[in-house]
Structures are given as structure tokens and as C-alpha cells.
CSV table of C-alpha atoms and ligand atoms in Angstrom, one decimal:
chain,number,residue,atom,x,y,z
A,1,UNK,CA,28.6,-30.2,-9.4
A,2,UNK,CA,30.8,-28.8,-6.5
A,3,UNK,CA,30.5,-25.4,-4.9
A,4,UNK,CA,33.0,-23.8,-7.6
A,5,UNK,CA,32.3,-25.1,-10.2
A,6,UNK,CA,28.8,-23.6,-9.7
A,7,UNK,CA,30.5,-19.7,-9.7
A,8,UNK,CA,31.9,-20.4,-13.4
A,9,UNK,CA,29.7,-18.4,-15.4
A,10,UNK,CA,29.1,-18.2,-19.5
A,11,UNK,CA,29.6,-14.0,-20.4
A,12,UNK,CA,25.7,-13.9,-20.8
A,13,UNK,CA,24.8,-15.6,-17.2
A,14,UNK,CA,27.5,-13.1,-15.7
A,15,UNK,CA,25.8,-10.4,-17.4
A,16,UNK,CA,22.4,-11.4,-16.3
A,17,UNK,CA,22.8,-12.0,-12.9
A,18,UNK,CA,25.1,-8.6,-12.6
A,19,UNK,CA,21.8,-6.4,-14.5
A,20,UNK,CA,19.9,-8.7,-11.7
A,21,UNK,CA,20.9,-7.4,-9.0
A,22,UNK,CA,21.7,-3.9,-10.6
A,23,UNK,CA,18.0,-3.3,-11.8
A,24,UNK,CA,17.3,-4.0,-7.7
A,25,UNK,CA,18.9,-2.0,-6.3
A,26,UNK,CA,17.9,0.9,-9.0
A,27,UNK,CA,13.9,-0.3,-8.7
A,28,UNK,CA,12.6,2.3,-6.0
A,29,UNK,CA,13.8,5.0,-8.6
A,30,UNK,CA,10.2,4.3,-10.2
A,31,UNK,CA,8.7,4.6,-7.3
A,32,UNK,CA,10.8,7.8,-6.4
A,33,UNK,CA,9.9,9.4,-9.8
A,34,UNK,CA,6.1,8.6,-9.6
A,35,UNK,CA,6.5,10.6,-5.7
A,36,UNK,CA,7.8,13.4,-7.7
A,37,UNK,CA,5.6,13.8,-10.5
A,38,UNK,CA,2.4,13.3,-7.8
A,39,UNK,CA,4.4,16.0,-5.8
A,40,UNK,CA,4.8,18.5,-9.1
A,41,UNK,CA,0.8,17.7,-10.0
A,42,UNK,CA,1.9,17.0,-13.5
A,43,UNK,CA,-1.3,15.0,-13.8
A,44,UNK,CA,-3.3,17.3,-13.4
A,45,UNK,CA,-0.9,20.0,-15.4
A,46,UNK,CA,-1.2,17.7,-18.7
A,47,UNK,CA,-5.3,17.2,-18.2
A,48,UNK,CA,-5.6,21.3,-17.9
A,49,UNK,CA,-3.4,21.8,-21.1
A,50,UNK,CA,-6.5,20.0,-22.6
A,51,UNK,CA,-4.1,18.3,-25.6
A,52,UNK,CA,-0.3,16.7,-25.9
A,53,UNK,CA,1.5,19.0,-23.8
A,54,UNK,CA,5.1,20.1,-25.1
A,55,UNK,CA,7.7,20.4,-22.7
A,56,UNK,CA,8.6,23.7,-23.0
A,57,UNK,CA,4.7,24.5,-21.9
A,58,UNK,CA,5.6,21.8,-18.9
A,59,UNK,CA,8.9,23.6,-18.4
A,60,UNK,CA,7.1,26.9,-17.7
A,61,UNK,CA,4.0,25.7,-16.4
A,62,UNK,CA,5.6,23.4,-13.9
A,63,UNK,CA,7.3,26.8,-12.9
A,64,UNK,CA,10.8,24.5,-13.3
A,65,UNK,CA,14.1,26.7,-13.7
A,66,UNK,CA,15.9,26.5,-17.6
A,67,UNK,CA,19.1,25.1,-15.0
A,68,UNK,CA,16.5,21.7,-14.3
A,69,UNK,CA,14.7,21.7,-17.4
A,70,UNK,CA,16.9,18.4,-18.6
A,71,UNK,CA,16.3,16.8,-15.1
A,72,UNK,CA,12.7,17.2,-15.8
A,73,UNK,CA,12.9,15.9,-18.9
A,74,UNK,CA,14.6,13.0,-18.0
A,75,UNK,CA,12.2,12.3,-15.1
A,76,UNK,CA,9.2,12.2,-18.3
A,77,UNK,CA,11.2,9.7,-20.0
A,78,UNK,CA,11.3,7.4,-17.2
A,79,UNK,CA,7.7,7.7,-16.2
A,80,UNK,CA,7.1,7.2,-20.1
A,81,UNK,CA,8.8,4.2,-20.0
A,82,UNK,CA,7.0,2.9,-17.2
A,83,UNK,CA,3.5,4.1,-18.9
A,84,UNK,CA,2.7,7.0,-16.7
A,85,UNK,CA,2.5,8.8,-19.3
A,86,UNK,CA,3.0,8.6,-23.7
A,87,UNK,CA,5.2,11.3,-25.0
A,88,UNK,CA,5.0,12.4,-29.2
A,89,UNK,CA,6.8,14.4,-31.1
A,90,UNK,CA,5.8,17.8,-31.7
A,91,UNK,CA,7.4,21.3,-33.5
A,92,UNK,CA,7.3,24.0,-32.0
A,93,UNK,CA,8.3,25.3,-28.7
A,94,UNK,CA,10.4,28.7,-28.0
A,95,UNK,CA,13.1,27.3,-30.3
A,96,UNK,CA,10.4,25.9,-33.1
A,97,UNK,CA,12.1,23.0,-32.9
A,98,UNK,CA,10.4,19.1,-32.6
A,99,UNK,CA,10.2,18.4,-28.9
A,100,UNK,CA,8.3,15.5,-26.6
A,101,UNK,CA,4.4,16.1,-25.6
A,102,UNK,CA,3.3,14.7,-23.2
A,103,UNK,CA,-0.7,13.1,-22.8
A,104,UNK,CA,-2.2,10.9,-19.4
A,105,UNK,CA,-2.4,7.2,-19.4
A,106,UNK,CA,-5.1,5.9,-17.7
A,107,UNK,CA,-2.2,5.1,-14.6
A,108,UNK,CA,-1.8,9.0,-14.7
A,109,UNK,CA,-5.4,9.8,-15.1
A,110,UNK,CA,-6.0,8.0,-11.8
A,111,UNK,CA,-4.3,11.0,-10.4
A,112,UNK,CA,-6.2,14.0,-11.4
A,113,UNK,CA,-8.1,15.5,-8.6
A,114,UNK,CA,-11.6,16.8,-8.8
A,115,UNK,CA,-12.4,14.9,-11.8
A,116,UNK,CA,-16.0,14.0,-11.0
A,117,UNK,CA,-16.2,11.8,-13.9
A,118,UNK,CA,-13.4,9.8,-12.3
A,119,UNK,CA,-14.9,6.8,-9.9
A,120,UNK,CA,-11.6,6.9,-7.7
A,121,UNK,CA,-8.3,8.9,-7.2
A,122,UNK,CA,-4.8,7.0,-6.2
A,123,UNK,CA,-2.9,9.7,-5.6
A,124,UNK,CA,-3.2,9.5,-1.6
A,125,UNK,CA,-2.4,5.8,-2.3
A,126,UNK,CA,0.5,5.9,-3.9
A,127,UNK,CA,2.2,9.0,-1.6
A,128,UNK,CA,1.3,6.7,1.7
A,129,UNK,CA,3.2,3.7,0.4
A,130,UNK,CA,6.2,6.4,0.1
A,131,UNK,CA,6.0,8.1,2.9
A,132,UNK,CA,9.3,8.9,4.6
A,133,UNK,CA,7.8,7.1,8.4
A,134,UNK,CA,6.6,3.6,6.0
A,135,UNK,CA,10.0,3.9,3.9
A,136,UNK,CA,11.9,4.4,6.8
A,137,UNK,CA,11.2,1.7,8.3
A,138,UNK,CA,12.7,-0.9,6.1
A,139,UNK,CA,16.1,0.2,6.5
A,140,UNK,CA,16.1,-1.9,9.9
A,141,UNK,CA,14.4,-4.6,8.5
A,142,UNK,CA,17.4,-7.3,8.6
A,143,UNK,CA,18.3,-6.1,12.2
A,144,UNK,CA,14.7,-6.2,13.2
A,145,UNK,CA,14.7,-9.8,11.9
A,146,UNK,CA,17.0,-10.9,14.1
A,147,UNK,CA,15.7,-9.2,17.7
A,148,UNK,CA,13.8,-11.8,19.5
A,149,UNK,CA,11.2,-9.3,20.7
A,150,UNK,CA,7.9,-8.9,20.0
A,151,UNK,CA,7.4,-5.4,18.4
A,152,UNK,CA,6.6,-4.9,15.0
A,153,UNK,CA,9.2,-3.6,12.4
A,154,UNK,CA,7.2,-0.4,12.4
A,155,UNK,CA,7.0,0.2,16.5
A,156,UNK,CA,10.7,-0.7,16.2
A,157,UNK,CA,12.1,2.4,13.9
A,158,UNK,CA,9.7,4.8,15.1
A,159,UNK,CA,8.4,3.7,19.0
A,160,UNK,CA,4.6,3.3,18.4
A,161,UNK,CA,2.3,1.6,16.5
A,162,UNK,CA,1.4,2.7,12.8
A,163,UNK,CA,-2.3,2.8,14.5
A,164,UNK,CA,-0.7,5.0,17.2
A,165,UNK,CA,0.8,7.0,14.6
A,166,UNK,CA,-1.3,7.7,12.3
A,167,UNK,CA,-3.6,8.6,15.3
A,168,UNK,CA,-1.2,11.4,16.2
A,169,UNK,CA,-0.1,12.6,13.1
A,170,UNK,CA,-3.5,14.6,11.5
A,171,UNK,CA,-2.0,15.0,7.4
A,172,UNK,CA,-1.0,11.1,7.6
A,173,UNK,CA,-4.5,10.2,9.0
A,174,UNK,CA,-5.8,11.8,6.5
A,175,UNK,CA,-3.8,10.5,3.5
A,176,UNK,CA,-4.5,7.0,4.9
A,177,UNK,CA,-8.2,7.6,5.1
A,178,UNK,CA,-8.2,9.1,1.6
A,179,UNK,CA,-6.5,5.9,0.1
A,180,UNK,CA,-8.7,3.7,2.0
A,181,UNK,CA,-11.9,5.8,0.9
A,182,UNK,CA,-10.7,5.8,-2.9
A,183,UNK,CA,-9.8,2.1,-2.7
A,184,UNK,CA,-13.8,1.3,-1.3
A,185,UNK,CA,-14.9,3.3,-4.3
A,186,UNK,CA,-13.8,0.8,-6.8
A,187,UNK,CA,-14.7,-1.9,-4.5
A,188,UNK,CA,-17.9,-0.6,-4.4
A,189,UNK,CA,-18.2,-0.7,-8.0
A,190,UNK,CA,-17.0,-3.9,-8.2
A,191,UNK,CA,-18.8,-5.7,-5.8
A,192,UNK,CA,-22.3,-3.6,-7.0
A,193,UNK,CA,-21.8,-4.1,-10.4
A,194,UNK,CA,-20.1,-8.3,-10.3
A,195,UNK,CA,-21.2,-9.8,-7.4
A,196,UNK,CA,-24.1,-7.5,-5.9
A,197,UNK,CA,-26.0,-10.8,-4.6
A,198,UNK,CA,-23.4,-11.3,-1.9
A,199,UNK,CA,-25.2,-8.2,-0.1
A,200,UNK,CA,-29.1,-9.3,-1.2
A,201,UNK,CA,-31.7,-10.1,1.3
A,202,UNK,CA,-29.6,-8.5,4.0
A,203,UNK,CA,-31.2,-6.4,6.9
A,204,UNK,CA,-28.3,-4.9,8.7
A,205,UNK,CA,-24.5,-4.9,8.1
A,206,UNK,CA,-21.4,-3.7,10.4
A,207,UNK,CA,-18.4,-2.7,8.2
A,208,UNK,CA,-16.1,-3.5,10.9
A,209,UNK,CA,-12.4,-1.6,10.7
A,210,UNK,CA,-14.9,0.0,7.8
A,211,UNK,CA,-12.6,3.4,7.8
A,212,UNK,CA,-14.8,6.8,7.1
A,213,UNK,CA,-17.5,5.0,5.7
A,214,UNK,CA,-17.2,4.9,1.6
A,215,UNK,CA,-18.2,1.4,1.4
A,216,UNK,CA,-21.1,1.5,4.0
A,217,UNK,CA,-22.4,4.3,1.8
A,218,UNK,CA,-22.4,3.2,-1.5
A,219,UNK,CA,-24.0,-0.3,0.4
A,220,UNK,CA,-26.7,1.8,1.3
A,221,UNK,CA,-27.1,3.9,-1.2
A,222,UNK,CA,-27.7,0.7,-3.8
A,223,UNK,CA,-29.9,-1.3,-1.1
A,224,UNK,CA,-31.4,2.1,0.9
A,225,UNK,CA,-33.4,-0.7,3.4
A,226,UNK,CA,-30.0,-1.9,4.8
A,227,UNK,CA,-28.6,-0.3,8.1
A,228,UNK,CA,-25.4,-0.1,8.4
A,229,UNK,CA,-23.0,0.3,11.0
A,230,UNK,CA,-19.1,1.8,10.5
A,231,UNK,CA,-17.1,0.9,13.4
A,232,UNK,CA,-13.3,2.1,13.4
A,233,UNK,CA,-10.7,4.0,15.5
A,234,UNK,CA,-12.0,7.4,17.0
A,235,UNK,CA,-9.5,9.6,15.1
A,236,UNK,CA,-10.9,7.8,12.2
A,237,UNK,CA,-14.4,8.5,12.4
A,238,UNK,CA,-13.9,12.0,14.4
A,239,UNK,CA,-14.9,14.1,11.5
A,240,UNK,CA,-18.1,11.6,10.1
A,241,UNK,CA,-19.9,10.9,13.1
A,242,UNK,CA,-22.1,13.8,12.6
A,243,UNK,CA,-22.7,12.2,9.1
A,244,UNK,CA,-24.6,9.6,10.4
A,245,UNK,CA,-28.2,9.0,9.1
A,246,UNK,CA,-30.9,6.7,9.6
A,247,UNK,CA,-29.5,3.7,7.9
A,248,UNK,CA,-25.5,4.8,8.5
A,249,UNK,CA,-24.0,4.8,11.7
A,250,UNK,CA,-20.3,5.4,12.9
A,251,UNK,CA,-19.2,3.9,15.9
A,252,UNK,CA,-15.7,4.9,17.4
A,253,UNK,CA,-13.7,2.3,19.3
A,254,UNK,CA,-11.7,-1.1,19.2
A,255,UNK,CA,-12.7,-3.8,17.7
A,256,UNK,CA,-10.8,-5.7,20.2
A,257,UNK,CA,-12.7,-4.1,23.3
A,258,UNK,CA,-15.7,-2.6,21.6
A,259,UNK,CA,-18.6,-4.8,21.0
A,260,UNK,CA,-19.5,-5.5,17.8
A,261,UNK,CA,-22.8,-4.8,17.0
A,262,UNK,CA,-25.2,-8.0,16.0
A,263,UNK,CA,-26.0,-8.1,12.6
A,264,UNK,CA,-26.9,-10.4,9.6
A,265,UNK,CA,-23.4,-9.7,7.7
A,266,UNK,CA,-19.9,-8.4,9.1
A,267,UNK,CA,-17.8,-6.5,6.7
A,268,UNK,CA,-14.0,-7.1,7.0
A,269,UNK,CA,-12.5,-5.3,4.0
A,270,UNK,CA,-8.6,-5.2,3.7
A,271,UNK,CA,-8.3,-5.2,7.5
A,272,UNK,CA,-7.4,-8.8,8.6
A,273,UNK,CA,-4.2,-8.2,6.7
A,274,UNK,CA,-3.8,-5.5,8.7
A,275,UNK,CA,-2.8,-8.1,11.6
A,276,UNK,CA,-0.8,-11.6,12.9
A,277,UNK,CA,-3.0,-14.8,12.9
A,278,UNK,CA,-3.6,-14.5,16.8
A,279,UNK,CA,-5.1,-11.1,16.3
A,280,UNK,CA,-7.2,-12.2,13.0
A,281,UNK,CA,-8.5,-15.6,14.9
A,282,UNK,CA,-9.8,-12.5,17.8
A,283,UNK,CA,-11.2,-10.6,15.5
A,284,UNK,CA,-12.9,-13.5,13.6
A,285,UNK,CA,-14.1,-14.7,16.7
A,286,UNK,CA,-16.1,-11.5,17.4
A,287,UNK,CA,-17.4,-11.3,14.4
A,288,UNK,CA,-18.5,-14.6,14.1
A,289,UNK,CA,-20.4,-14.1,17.8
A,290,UNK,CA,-21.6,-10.6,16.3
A,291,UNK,CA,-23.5,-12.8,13.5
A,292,UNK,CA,-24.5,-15.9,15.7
A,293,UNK,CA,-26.4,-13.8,18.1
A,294,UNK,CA,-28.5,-12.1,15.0
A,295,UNK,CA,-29.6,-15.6,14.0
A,296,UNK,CA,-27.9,-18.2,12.7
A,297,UNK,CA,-28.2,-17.5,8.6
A,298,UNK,CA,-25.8,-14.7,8.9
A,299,UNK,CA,-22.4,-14.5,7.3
A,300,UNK,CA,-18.7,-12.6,7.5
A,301,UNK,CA,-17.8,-10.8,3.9
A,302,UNK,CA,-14.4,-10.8,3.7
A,303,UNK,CA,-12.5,-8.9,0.8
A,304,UNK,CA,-8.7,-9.8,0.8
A,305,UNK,CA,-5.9,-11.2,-1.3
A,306,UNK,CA,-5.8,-14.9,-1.4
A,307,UNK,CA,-1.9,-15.1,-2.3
A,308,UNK,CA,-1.5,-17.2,-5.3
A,309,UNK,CA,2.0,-18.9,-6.3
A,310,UNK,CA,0.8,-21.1,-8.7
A,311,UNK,CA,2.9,-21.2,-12.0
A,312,UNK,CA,-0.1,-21.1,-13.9
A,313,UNK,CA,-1.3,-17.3,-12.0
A,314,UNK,CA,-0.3,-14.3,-14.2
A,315,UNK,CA,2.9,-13.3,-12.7
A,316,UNK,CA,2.2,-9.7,-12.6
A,317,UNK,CA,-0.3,-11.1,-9.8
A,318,UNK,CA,1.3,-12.6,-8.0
A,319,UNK,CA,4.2,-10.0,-7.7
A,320,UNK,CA,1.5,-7.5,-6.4
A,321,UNK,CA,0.4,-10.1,-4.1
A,322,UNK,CA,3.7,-10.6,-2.7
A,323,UNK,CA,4.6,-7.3,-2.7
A,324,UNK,CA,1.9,-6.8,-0.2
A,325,UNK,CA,2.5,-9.4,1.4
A,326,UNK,CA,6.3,-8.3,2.4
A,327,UNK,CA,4.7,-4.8,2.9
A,328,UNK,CA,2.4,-5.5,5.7
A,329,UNK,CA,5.1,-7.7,7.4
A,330,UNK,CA,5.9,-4.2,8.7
A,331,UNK,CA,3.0,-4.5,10.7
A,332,UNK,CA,4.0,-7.9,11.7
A,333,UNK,CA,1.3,-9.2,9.6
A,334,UNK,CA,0.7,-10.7,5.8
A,335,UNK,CA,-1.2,-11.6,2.7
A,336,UNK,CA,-2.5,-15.0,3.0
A,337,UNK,CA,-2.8,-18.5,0.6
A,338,UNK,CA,-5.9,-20.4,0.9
A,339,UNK,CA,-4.5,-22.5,2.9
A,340,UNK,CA,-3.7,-20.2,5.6
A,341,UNK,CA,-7.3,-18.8,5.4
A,342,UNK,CA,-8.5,-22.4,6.1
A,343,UNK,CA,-6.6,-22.5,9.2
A,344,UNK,CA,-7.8,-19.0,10.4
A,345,UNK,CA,-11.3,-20.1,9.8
A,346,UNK,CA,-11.1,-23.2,11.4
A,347,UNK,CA,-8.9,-21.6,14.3
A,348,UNK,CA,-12.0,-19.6,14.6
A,349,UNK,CA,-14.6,-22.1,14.6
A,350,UNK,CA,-16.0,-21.4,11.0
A,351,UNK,CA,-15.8,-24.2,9.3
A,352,UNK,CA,-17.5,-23.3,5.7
A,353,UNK,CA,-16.7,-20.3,3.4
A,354,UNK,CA,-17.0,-19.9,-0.9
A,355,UNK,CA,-14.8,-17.3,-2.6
A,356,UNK,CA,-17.5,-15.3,-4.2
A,357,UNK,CA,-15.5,-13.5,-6.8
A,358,UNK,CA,-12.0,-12.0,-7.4
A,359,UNK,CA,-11.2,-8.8,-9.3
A,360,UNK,CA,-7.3,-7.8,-9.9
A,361,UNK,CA,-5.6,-9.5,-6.6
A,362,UNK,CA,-8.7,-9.8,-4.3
A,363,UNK,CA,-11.3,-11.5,-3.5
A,364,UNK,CA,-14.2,-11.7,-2.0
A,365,UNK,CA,-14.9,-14.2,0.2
A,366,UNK,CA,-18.3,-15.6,2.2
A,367,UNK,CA,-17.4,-16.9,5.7
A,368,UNK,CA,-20.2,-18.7,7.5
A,369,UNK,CA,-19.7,-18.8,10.6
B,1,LIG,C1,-6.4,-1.0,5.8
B,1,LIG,S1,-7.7,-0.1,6.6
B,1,LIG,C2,-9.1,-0.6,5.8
B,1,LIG,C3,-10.2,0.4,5.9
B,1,LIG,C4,-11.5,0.0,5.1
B,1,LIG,N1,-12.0,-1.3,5.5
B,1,LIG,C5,-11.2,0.0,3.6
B,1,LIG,O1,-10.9,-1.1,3.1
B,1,LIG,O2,-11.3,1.0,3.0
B,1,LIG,C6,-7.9,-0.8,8.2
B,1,LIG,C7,-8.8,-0.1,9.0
B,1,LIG,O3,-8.9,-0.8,10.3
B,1,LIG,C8,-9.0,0.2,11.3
B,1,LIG,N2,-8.6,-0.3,12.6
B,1,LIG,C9,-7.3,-0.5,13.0
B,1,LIG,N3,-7.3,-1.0,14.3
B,1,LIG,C10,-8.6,-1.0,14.7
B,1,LIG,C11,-9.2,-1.4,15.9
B,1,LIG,N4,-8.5,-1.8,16.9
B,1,LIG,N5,-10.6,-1.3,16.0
B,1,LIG,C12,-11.3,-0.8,14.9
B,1,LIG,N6,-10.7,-0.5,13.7
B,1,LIG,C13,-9.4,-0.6,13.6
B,1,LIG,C14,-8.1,1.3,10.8
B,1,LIG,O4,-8.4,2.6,11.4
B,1,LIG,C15,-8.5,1.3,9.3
B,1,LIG,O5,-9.6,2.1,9.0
């Protein structure tokens, strides 16, 4: 078939390629509209209404001005639609007459805050994927692409690392520790409840690039006769150092420069993602030399996606993974297939590892070094 003949369309093909490319460039609209309702607390608004809330009672809880009450309502439909939240139809109201009520999801109810009954919160999660410094960024991505030099997509649109950032900006290192804590709570769970032998018959353990500490903790609080050793940034364990105990300990430094304490099991936990194969084969490396010179029946843990593009994988899976996988190009880095893992490991001199377990897009994976 030539080149033109290849642009003739049927009505439907025009039509699907058109609502394509449409839907695209309309997609971040979800995301906008999730920001917002984060930003408005309407989580939190529903769960203290303690039934279906109306919108009126949103209206005039949400403090939202009669002028904007459609634009609210039309910002419901859509996170409806997406399953943020169901609506139902209720009477009643000012007017007495039937109107939406709104009740969580369990999407939504992963937003409420001081919920102690809740295991995890994604609310810092989902604002630091939006945040104007990450979003910005990828309006220089094709220009980026085609510079020849070195720096990252995110040192390029604003001048310093995100590490460098986040170290300067106190609110973002925050929200960035907050969705790394939340995320090691439901690994925690995960890993204690499915796979809990991984961590059996260890002595000690360093959670390296282990942020404040959630995942150490709920290691020690399940096996109390392991010691376990945090090392991250300084700004990141600043404010827990003082937390430290006989059996948890924060170190602050580099994992590049710092050395990493010996011990029967390294803990890498959504941080080799963080960086380019060089770096990764580095920190490997260190890691592996951490566990060699505590014996040699140690092991690396490493929880991470292994990127699947199999037809037979559950697309939704996939998407996430790849979604990921485009996001942490901003740090010049990525989500890996198996068969890039093999080539870290063996770039590392580790020639044996067994994936343990996965749980949504993760896995967890024994490296033995
Ligand atoms: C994506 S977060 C993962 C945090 C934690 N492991 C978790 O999953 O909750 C990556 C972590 O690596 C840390 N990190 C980045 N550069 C580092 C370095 N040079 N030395 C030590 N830690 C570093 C960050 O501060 C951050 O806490």
C-alpha cells in the first residue's frame, strides 16, 4: 500500500484516531481534577457528613460561592466518572428538589487524614506527582531530548537536582517523605503479611536510601531481634535521628560516599529507579561489598517494578508500569524489564537473584550477591 493510500480513512477510523488524540490531550484534566478535590479536602468533607452527602451540604460546606456551585458540580461528575467518588440521587436540598450525594470510594477513602483505622494515606502521593516544579518540567521534554548534554530533564527546567531540590525546599521535602512513608506502610503490610520469610533468620539489616524510616520500623517492630540501620540524605533524616533506638538507627549521608554499614540484608526499596544504570551498578556494588564483608550468606532485597510488556500482563499494569517508567526519565532514570535487571546484576557481579513475590506492579526481589 503506498504512503497515501494509507491516510484514506473509513468515517469510523477518522473518528477514532481524531477522539485518540483528543482524549490525550484532555487526560491531565483527571489528574487536574483529583489536585483539586485533594486541595478542597472533599474526602475528608464527605467522611465527616457521616452518610451520602448532597451537594447543596457540599456547596455550603465546601464554603463554594452559589456563582461556582455548577463548576463544582461538574468537577463531582468527572471524579464520579473516574470512581473517586459514587454520586445517588437524593430529595431534598434548599429547593427540595432530587439532587446528587456524594459517598468515598475506597480511591477517595485513601485520602482521608487521621483515619487511624486507615493502614496508609495517598494524598501526599498524589499532590507530589502534580506539583507545579515535577509538572513543569515536562514542558521541555522534546527540547531536552535533543541537547547532547548530560543533565537531567529535571536539572534542565529548574538548575539543580530534584535531590538538590527537594533538599532546599522544606514543604516539598516533606510531601516527598510523607508519600514515601505512606507507600512503606503498605509495603510493610505486604511484605509482613505475603512474603514475611524473605526477612526470617536475619540479624541486622540497612534500609539503604530507606527515607524517614517507616519500613525499618514496622521490620523491627514484627522481628524486635533485628537491628536496623536507615541511611538517607541529611535533610531526610534531620527530624528522626533523635528517634533512634536500640535496634533502629538513622544514618545521614550518601550512599555514594558514605559507607554502607555491613550487614546480613541490604534494603533497596523504590530507590534504584531513582537512578541511570551507571549509578545503580555503584550502588549495587556497595551494597553487594556491604553484605560480603558480613559473611557470605547475606543478600540485597530489592523492591521495584519489573516492567512487563507481555500481551498476556493485564494492561492496566502495564500502563502504570510505563507510566513510571516515562516519569522517572525526568531524573534521567527508569523502570526496568527483567532483562535489564539481569544486566545490572551481572554488571555488578551478582550473578543469582529469585523474584520473591509481586503485589500490584512490584516486586520483590532476592539478589545474592
Ligand atoms: C524514592 S525514595 C524511596 C524511599 C524509601 N526507600 C521508600 O521506598 O519509602 C528514594 C530515597 O533515596 C534517597 N536518596 C537519594 N539520593 C541519595 C543518596 N545519595 N544517598 C542516600 N540516599 C539517597 C532519597 O532521599 C529518598 O529517601
Amino acid at each position: 500500500m503506498s504512503s497515501s493510500d494509507e491516510l484514506i480513512m473509513s468515517s469510523n477510523e477518522l473518528v477514532e484516531a481524531h477522539s485518540l488524540l483528543w482524549h490525550s490531550g484532555l487526560d491531565y484534566m483527571k489528574s487536574m481534577s483529583l489536585k483539586c478535590a485533594i486541595e478542597l479536602d472533599i474526602a475528608n468533607v464527605i467522611h465527616k457528613h457521616g452518610q451520602p452527602i448532597p451537594f447543596s451540604k457540599l456547596v455550603d460546606s465546601l464554603k463554594i460561592p452559589p456563582s461556582k456551585a455548577n463548576f463544582l458540580y461538574r468537577i463531582m461528575r468527572i471524579l464520579v466518572h473516574h470512581g473517586f467518588f459514587t454520586a445517588q440521587k437524593v430529595n431534598g436540598g434548599k429547593t427540595q428538589e432530587e439532587e446528587e450525594a456524594y459517598s468515598l470510594t475506597n480511591a477517595s477513602r485513601l485520602l482521608l487524614t487521621d483515619e487511624p483505622a486507615l493502614i496508609m494515606n495517598m494524598k501526599s502521593l498524589s499532590l507530589f506527582f502534580l506539583l507545579p516544579a515535577v509538572v513543569n518540567s515536562w514542558q521541555s521534554w522534546s527540547t531536552w531530548l535533543k541537547n547532547s548534554d548530560d543533565m537531567t530533564l529535571f536539572e534542565t527546567a529548574e538548575g539543580k537536582t530534584w535531590w538538590e531540590y527537594a533538599s532546599q525546599e522544606p514543604g516539598l521535602n516533606h510531601l516527598f517523605n510523607d508519600a514515601m512513608a505512606n507507600d512503606s506502610k503498605l509495603t510493610a503490610k505486604i511484605i509482613l503479611e505475603e512474603c514475611k520469610e524473605v526477612l526470617e533468620g536475619l540479624k541486622n539489616l540497612v534500609d539503604v536510601g530507606g527515607g524517614t524510616g517507616t519500613m525499618a520500623k514496622a521490620i523491627v517492630n514484627a522481628f524486635p531481634h533485628i537491628k536496623c540501620t536507615v541511611l538517607d540524605l541529611p535533610h531526610v533524616v534531620a527530624n528522626v535521628q533523635e528517634t533512634s533506638t536500640d535496634n533502629l538507627n538513622f544514618i545521614g549521608g550518601d550512599m555514594f560516599s558514605e559507607q554502607i554499614p555491613p550487614a546480613d540484608a541490604i534494603l533497596l526499596k523504590n530507590v534504584l529507579h531513582d537512578w541511570t544504570d551507571e549509578a545503580c551498578v555503584t550502588i549495587l556494588k556497595r551494597c553487594r561489598e556491604a553484605v560480603l564483608s558480613n559473611g557470605n550468606k547475606g543478600k540485597i532485597i530489592l523492591i521495584e517494578i519489573v516492567v512487563e510488556t507481555q500481551k498476556t500482563t493485564n494492561k492496566e499494569t502495564t500502563e502504570l508500569q510505563l507510566l513510571n517508567d516515562v516519569f522517572f526519565m525526568g531524573l534521567s532514570a527508569k523502570e526496568r524489564t527483567l532483562l535489564e535487571w539481569e544486566k545490572l546484576f551481572s554488571a555488578a557481579g551478582i550473578s543469582h537473584y529469585k523474584i520473591i513475590h509481586t503485589f500490584g506492579i512490584r516486586s520483590v526481589i532476592e539478589v545474592y550477591p
